[in-house]
Short mmCIF file of C-alpha atoms in Angstrom, two decimals:
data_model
loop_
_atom_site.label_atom_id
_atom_site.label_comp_id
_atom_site.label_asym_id
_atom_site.label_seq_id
_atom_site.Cartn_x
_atom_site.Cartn_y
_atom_site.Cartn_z
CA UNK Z 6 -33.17 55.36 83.82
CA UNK Z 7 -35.74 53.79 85.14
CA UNK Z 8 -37.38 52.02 81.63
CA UNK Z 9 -33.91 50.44 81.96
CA UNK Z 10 -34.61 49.47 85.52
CA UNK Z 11 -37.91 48.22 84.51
CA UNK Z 12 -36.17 46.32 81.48
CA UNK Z 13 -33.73 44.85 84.04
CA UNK Z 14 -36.76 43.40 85.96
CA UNK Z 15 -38.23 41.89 82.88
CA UNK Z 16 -34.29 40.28 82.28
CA UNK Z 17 -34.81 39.03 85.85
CA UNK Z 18 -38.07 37.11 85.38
CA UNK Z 19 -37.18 35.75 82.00
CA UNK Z 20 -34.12 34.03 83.58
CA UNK Z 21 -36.26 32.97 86.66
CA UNK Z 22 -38.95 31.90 84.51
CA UNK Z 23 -37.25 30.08 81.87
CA UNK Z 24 -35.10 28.37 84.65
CA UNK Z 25 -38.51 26.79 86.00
CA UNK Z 26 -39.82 26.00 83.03
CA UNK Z 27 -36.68 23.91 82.41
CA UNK Z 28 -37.08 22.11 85.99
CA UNK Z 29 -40.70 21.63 84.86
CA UNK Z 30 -39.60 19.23 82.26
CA UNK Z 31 -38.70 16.79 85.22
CA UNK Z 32 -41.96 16.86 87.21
CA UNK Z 33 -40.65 15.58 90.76
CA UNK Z 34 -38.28 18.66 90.83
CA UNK Z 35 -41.27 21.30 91.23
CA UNK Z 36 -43.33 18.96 92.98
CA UNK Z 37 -40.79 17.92 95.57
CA UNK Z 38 -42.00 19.23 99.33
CA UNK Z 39 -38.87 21.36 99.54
CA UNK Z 40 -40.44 24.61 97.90
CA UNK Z 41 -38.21 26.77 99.54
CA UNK Z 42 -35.19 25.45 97.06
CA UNK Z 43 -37.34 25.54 94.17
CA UNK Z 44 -37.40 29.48 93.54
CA UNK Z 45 -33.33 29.62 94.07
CA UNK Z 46 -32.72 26.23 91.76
CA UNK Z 47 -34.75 27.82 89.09
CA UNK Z 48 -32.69 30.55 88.89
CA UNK Z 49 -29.44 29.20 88.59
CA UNK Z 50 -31.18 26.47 85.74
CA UNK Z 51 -32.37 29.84 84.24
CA UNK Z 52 -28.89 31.15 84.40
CA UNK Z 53 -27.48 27.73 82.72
CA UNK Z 54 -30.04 27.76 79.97
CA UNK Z 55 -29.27 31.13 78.97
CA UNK Z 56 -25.49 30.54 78.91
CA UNK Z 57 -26.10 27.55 76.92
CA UNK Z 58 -28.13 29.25 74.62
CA UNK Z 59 -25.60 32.24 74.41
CA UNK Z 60 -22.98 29.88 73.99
CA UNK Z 61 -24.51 28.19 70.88
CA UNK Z 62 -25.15 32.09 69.11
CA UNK Z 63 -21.37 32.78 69.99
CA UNK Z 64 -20.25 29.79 68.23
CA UNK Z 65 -22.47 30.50 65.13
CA UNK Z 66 -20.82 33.80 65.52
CA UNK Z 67 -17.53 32.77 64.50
CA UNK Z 68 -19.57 31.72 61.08
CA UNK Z 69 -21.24 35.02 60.44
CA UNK Z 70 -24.39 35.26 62.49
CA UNK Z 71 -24.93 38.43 64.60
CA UNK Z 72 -24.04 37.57 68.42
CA UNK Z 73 -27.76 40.15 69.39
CA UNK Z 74 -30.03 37.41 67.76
CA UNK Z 75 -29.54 35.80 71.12
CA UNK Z 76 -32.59 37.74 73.13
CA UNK Z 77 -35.26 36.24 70.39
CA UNK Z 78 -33.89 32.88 70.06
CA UNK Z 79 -34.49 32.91 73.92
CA UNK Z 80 -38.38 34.18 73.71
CA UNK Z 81 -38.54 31.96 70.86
CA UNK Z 82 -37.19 28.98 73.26
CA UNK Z 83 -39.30 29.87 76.94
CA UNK Z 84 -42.48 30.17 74.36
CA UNK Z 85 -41.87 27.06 72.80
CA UNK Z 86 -41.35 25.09 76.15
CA UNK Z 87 -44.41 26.96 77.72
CA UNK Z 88 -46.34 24.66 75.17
CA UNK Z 89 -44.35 21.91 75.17
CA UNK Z 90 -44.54 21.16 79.02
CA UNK Z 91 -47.92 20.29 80.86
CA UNK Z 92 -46.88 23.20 83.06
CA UNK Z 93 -50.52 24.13 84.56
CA UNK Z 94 -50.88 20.38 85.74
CA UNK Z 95 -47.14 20.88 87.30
CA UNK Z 96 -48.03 23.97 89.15
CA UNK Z 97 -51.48 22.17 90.00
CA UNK Z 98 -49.53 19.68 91.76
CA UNK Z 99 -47.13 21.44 93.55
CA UNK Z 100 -48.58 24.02 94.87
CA UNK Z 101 -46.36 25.69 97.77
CA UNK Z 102 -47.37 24.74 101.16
CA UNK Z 103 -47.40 28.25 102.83
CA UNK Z 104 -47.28 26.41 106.40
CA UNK Z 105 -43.27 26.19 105.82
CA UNK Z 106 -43.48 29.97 105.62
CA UNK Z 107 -45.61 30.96 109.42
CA UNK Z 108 -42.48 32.83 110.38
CA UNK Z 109 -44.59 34.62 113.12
CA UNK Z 110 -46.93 32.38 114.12
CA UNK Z 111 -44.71 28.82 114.77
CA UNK Z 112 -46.24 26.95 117.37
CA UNK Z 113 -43.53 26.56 119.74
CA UNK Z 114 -42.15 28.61 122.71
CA UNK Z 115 -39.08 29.94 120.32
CA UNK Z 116 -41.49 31.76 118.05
CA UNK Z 117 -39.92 35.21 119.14
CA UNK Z 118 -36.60 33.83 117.82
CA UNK Z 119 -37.48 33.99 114.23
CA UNK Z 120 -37.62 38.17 114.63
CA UNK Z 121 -34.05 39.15 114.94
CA UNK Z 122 -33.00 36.07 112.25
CA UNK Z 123 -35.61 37.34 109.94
CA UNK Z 124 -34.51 40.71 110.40
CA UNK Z 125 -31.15 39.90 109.50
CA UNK Z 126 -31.36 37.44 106.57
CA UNK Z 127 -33.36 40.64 104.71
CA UNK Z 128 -30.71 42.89 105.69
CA UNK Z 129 -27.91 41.44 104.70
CA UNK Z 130 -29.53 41.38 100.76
CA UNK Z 131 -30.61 44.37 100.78
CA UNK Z 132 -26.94 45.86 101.76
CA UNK Z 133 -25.56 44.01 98.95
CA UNK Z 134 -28.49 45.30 96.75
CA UNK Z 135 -28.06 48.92 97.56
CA UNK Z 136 -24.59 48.51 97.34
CA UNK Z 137 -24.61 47.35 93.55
CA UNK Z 138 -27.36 49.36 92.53
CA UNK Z 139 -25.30 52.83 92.74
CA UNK Z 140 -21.82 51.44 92.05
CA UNK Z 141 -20.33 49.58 88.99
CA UNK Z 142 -17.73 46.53 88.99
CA UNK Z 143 -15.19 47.89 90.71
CA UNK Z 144 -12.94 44.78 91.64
CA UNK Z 145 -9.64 44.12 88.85
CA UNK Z 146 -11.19 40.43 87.90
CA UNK Z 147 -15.18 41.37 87.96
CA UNK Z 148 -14.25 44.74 85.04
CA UNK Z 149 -11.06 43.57 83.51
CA UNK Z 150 -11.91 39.68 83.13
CA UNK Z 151 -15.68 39.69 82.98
CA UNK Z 152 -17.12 42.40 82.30
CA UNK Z 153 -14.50 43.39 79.51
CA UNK Z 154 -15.15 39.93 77.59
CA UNK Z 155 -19.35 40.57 77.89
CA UNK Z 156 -18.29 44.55 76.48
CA UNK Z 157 -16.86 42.81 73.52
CA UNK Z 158 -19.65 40.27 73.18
CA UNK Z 159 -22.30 43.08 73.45
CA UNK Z 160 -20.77 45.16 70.73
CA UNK Z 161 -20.42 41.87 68.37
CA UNK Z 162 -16.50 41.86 68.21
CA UNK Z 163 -15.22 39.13 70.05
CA UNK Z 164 -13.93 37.28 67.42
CA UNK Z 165 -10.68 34.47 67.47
CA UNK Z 166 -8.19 37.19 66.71
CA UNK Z 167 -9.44 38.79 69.93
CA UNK Z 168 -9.06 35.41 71.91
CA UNK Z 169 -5.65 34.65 70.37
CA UNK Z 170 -4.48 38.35 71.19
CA UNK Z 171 -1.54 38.36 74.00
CA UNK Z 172 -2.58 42.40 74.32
CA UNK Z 173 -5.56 40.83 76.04
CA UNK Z 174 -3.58 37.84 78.50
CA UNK Z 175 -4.64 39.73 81.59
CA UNK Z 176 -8.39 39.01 81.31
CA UNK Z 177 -8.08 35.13 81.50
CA UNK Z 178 -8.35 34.24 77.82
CA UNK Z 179 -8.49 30.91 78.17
CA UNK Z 180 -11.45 30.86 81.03
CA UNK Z 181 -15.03 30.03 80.05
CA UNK Z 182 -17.55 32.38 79.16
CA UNK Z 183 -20.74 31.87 81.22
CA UNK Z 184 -20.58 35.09 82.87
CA UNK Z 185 -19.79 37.39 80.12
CA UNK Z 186 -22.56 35.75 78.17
CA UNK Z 187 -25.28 36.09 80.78
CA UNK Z 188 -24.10 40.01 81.11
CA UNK Z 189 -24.36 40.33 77.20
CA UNK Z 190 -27.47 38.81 77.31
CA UNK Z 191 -29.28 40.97 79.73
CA UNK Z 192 -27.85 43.94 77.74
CA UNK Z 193 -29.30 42.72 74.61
CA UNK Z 194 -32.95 43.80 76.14
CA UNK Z 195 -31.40 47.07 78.09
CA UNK Z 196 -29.53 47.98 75.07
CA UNK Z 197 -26.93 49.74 76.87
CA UNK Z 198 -23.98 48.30 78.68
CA UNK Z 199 -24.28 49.83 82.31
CA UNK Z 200 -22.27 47.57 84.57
CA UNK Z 201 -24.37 48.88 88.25
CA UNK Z 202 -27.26 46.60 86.38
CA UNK Z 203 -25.19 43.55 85.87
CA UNK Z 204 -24.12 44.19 90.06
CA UNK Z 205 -27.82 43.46 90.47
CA UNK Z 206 -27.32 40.48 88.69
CA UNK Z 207 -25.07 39.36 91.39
CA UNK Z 208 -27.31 41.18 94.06
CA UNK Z 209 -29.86 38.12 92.97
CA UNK Z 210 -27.29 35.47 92.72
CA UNK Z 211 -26.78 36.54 96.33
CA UNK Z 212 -30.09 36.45 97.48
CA UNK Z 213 -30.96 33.14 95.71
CA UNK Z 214 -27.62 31.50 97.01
CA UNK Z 215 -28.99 32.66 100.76
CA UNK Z 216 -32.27 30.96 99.79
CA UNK Z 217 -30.56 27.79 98.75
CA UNK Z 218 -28.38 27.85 101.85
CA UNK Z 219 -31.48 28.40 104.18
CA UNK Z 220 -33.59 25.47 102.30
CA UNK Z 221 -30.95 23.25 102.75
CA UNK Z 222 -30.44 23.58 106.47
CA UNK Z 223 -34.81 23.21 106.44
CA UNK Z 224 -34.38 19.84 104.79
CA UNK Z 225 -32.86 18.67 108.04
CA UNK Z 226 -33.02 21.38 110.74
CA UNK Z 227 -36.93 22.75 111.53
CA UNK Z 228 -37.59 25.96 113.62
CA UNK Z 229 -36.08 29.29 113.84
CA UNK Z 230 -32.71 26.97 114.50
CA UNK Z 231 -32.13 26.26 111.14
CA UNK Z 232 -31.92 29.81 110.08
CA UNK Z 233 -29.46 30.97 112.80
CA UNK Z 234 -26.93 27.66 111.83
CA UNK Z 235 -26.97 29.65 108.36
CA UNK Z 236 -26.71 33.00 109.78
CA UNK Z 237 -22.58 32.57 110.88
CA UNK Z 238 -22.30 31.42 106.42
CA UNK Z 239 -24.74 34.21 105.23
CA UNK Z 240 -22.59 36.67 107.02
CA UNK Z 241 -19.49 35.33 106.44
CA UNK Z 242 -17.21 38.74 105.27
CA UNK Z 243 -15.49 36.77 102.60
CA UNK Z 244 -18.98 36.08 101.52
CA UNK Z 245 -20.45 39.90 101.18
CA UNK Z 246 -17.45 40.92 100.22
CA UNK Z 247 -16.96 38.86 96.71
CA UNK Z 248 -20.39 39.66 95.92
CA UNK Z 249 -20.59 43.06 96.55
CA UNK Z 250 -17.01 43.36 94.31
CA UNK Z 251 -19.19 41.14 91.65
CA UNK Z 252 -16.49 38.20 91.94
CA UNK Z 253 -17.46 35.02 89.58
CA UNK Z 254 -16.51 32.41 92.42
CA UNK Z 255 -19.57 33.68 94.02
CA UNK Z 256 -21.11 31.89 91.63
CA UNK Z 257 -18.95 28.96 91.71
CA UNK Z 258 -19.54 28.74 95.43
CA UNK Z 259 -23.67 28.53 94.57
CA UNK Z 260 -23.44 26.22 91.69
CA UNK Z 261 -21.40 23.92 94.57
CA UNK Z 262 -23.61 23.96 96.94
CA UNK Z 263 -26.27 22.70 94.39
CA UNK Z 264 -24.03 20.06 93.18
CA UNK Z 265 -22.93 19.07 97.07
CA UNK Z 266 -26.77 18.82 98.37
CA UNK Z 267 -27.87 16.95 95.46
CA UNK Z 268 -25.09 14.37 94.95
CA UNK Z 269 -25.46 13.88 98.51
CA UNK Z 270 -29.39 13.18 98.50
CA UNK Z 271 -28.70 10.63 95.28
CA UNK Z 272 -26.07 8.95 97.48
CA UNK Z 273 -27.24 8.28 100.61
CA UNK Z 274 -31.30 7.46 99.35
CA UNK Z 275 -32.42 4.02 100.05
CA UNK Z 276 -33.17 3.84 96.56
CA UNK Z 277 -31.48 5.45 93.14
CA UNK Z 278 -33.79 8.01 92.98
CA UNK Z 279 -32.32 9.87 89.54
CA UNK Z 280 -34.19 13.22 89.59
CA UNK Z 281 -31.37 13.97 91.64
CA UNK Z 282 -28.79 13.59 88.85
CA UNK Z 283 -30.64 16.49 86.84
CA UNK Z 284 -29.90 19.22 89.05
CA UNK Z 285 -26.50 17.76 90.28
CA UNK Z 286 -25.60 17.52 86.39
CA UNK Z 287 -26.61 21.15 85.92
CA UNK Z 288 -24.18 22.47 88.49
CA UNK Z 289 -21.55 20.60 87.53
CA UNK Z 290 -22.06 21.30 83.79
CA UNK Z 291 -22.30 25.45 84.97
CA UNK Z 292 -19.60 25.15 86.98
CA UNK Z 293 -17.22 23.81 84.07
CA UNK Z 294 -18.76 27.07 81.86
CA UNK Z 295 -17.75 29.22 84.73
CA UNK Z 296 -14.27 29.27 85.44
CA UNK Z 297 -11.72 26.69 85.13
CA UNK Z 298 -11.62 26.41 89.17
CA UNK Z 299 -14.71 24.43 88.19
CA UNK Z 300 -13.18 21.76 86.78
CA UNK Z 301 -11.20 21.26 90.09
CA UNK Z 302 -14.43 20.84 92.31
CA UNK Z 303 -16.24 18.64 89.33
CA UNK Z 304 -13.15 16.79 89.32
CA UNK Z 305 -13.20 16.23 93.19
CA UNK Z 306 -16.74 15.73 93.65
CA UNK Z 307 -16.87 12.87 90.94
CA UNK Z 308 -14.21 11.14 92.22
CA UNK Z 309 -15.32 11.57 96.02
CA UNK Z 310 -19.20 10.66 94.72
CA UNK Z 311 -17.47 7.44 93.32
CA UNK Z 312 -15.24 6.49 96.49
CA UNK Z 313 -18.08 7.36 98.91
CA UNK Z 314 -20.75 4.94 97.19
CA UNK Z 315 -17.71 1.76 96.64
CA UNK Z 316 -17.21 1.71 100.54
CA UNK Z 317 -20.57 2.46 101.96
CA UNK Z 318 -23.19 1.19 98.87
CA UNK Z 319 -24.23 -2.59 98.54
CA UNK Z 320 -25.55 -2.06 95.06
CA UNK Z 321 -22.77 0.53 94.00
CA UNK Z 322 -22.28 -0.59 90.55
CA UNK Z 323 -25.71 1.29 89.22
CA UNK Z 324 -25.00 4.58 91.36
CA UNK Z 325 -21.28 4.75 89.80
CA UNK Z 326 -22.40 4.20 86.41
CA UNK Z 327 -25.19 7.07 86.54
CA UNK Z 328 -22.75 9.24 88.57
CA UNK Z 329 -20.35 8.46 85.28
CA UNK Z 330 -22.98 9.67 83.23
CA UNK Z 331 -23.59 12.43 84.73
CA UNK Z 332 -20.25 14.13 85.20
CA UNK Z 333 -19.71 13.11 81.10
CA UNK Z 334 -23.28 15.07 80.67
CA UNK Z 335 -21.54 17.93 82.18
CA UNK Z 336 -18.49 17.30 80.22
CA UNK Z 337 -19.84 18.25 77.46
CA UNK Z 338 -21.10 21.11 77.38
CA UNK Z 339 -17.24 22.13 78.50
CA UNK Z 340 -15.88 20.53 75.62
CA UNK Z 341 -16.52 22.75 72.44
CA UNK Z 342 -14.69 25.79 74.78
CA UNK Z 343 -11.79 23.46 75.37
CA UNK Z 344 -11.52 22.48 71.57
CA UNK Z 345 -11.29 25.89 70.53
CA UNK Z 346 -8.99 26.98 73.43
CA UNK Z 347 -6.57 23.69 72.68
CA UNK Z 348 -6.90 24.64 68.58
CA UNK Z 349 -5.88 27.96 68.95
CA UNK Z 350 -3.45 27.74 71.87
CA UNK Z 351 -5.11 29.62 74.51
CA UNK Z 352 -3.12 28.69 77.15
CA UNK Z 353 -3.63 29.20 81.26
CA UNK Z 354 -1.00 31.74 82.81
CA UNK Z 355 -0.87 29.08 85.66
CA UNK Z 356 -1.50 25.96 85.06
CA UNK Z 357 -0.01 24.65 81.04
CA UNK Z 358 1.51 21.86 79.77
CA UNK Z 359 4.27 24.84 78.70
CA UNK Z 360 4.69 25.74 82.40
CA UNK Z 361 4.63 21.91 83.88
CA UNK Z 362 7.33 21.01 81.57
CA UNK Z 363 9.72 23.75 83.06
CA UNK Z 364 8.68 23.55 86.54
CA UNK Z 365 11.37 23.00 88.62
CA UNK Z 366 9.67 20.19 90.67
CA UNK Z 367 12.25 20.57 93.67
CA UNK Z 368 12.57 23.91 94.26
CA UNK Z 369 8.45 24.50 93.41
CA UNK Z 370 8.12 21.42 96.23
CA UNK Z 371 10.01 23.53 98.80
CA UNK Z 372 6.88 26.29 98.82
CA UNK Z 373 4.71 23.54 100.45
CA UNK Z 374 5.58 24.62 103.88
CA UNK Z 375 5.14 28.18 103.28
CA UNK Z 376 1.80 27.27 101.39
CA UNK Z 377 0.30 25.00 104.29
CA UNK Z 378 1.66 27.82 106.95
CA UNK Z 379 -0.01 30.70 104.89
CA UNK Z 380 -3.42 28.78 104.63
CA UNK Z 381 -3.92 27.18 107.67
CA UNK Z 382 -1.63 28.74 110.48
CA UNK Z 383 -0.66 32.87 110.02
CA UNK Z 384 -4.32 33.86 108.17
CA UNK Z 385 -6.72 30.91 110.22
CA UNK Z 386 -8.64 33.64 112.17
CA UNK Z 387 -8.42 36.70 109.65
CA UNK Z 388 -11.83 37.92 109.06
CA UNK Z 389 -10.98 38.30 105.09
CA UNK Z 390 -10.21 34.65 104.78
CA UNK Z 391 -11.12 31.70 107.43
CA UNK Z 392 -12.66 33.90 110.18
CA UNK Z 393 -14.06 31.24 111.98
CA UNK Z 394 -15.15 29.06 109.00
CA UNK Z 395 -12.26 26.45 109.62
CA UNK Z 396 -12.52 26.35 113.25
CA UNK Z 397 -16.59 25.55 112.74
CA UNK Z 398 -15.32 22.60 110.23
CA UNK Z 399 -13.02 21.27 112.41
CA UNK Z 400 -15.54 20.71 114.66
CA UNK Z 401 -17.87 19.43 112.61
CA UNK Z 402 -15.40 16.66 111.59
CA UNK Z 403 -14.93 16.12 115.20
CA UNK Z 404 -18.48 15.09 115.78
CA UNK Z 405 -18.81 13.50 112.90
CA UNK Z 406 -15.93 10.93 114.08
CA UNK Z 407 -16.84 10.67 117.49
CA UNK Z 408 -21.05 9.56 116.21
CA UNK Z 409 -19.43 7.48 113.34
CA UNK Z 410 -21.21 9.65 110.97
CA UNK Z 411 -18.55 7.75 108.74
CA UNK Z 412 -20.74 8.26 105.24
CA UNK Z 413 -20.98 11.38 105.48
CA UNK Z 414 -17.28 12.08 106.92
CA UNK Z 415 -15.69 10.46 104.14
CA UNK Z 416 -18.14 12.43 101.19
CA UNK Z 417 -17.82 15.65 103.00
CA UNK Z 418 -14.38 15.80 104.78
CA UNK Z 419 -12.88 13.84 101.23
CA UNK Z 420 -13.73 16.31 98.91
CA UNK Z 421 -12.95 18.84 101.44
CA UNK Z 422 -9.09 17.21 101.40
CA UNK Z 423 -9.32 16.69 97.81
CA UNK Z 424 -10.18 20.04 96.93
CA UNK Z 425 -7.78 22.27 99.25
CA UNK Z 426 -4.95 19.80 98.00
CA UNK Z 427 -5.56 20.40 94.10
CA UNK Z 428 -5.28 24.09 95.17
CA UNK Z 429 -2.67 24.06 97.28
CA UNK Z 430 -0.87 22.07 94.20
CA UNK Z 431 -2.04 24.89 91.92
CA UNK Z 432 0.06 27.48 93.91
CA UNK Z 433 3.01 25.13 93.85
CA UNK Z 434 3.36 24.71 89.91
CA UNK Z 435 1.90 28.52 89.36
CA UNK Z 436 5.14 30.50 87.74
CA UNK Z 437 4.19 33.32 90.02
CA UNK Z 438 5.17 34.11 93.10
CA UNK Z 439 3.32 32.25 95.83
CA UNK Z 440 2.63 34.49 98.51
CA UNK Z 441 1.65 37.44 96.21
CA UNK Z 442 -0.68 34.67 94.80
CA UNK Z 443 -2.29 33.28 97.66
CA UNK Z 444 -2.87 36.81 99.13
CA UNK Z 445 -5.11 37.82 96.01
CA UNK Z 446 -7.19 34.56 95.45
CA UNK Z 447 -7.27 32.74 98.74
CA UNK Z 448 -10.38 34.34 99.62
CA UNK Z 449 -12.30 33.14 96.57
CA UNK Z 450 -10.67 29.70 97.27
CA UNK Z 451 -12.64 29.83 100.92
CA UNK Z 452 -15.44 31.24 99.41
CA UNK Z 453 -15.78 28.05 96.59
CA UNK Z 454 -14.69 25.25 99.85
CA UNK Z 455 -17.96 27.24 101.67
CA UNK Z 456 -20.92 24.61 100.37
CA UNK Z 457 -18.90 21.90 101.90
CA UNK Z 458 -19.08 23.00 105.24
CA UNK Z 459 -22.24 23.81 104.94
CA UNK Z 460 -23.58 20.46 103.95
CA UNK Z 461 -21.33 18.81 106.38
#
């Protein structure tokens, strides 16, 4: 037990480590005075470079090549780019700045403030930690969805037939396989499939998604202050809970945030300051691997990205065309899943061209009221959906009206609108019925709309 513990660790720093290394190609992103996002952006880069990579063995897979070659073409890779990248000058040149870090010793009168914060942002980890250390997936979509496709990629047999099997509809053949393939990977080196270590996996996500939340408010917010505006998103119940049951849109939510902060910071610069495009293009690229919930927010935050710099951007014309760029670099690392989904007619249990045709638009229509009185009006307060999430945005909107914040009202509060409505027509078209399936996902659907109230 614990050489596999020990192996886990080793999983952990290779997908930390390769993750910076991959930033390190793009010097400003490790040199940037905003250290405390650096540690939580490499590892979700980590976590897209080894999906990538796992991606590329599965496809070779369908030819013949053993799925478990995976672990050395990744040493292979991280060794490669450790030579290939002037890394010791990079680290030279960014060293952290341990100042940002004097939790105990600020300089101000509110110094005793940062105990009980500090206190809690380590607790609220660790709980989630000790929780999936002892416990494996329990939650239907985290064993019967995820962790049954990375079972079937760890013992080599996920093959078409397997994909193409209606046996099988129930774990989501048609979504992406990011997850699956970082939990396949990380077995690779454990050489066991125990699901309590891919919890941890999620226990880290966790932690690293707190990180980014906290740096984020520090970009703009200084003092104790910024970590108790966190604190009420940290500890958010729909939060803990979809981590602790090891639910993918917890990592949609983080991949979000990343693509919100950073699309944001390209926007409203002075000048077109692309650096900001590389991490923005990662998210959006994960978050089209991930689930196909991702293609919703890409969809919305593209479109918003594109509205946002027409009305408020002199010089929009160079902005829109990167931003086009960008979202097409994402694209594609979606597309070779969607060619072999369309080619073998994997289709989505709620949203197909099968099921559009013979929606009855009408009658479908007629759930609107019961959707918008579900979401925003009977379960507005309910600690296992809004809590008090909504309320907070509303008033954030209302400030940002009354100070004409009017950039960042239409960038935030748009893709906020556009967002909620593409979900809101998801439940309308979806052949099941509505309540049952708002009740079982509208959590996860706070949980992803989460990075946009946070940025706002």
């Amino acid at each position: 037990m614990i050489t596999y513990w020990l192996i886990t660790i080793f999983v952990v720093i290779i997908i930390w480590g390769t993750g910076f290394l991959a930033l390190a190609i793009f010097k400003p992103l490790i040199s940037e005075p905003k250290k405390l996002i650096l540690a939580p952006l490499s590892w979700f880069t980590g976590l897209f470079v080894v999906a990538v990579f796992s991606y590329i063995v599965f496809f070779l897979s369908l030819f013949g090549l053993p799925y478990n070659y995976i672990y050395t073409i990744m040493l292979i890779f991280c060794f490669l780019l450790l030579f290939r990248i002037p890394i010791y000058n990079n680290i030279k040149t960014s060293k952290i700045d341990f100042s940002e870090f004097k939790i105990f010793n600020i300089k101000t009168d509110f110094h005793d403030l940062w105990v009980p914060v500090i206190a809690l942002l380590c607790l609220l980890p660790y709980s989630v930690f000790t929780v999936n250390a002892v416990k494996p997936a329990w939650a239907w979509d985290a064993f019967m969805i995820w962790s049954f496709k990375a079972k079937l990629l760890f013992y080599n047999i996920l093959d078409l037939s397997l994909l193409t099997n209606p046996s099988y509809s129930y774990a989501h053949l048609d979504y992406p396989l990011f997850v699956p393939l970082v939990e396949s990977f990380a077995a690779q080196f454990i050489g066991v499939f125990d699901e309590r270590f891919f919890q941890i996996i999620f226990s880290i996500t966790f932690l690293n998604f707190c990180m980014m939340i906290f740096g984020v408010a520090r970009t703009y917010i200084k003092g104790p202050f910024s970590a108790y505006v966190v604190l009420p998103f940290i500890a958010a119940p729909v939060m803990i809970l979809n981590y602790v049951g090891a639910y993918v849109d917890c990592v949609i939510a983080a991949y979000h945030l990343i693509a919100v902060f950073y699309l944001y910071q390209f926007l409203q610069g002075e000048k077109v300051e692309y650096k900001y495009l590389i991490p923005a293009g990662i998210a959006m690229a994960s978050l089209f691997m991930i689930k196909n919930e991702g293609s919703l927010i890409n969809l919305t935050l593209f479109i918003i990205s594109v509205i946002t710099a027409v009305l408020f951007i002199k010089d929009y014309k160079k902005r829109v065309k990167y931003l086009i760029y960008m979202f097409l670099f994402a694209l594609v690392f979606h597309l070779p899943w969607v060619i072999i989904t369309k080619t073998l007619g994997i289709t989505n249990r709620f949203i197909s061209v099968d099921i559009l045709n013979s929606t009855n638009w009408m009658e479908q229509l007629s759930e609107i009221p019961t959707i918008i009185s579900f979401l925003f009006f009977e379960n507005l307060f309910k600690i296992e959906f809004w809590g008090a999430i909504f309320f907070i945005y509303i008033v954030f909107v209302a400030v940002g009206i009354i100070t004409r914040e009017y950039f960042n009202t239409v960038f935030f509060v748009g893709a906020f609108i556009l967002n909620i409505s593409g979900v809101i027509l998801t439940y309308v078209i979806s052949p099941h019925d509505v309540v049952v399936h708002m009740t079982s996902s509208f959590d996860r659907v706070v949980l992803s709309l989460l990075p946009l109230v946070i940025c706002y």
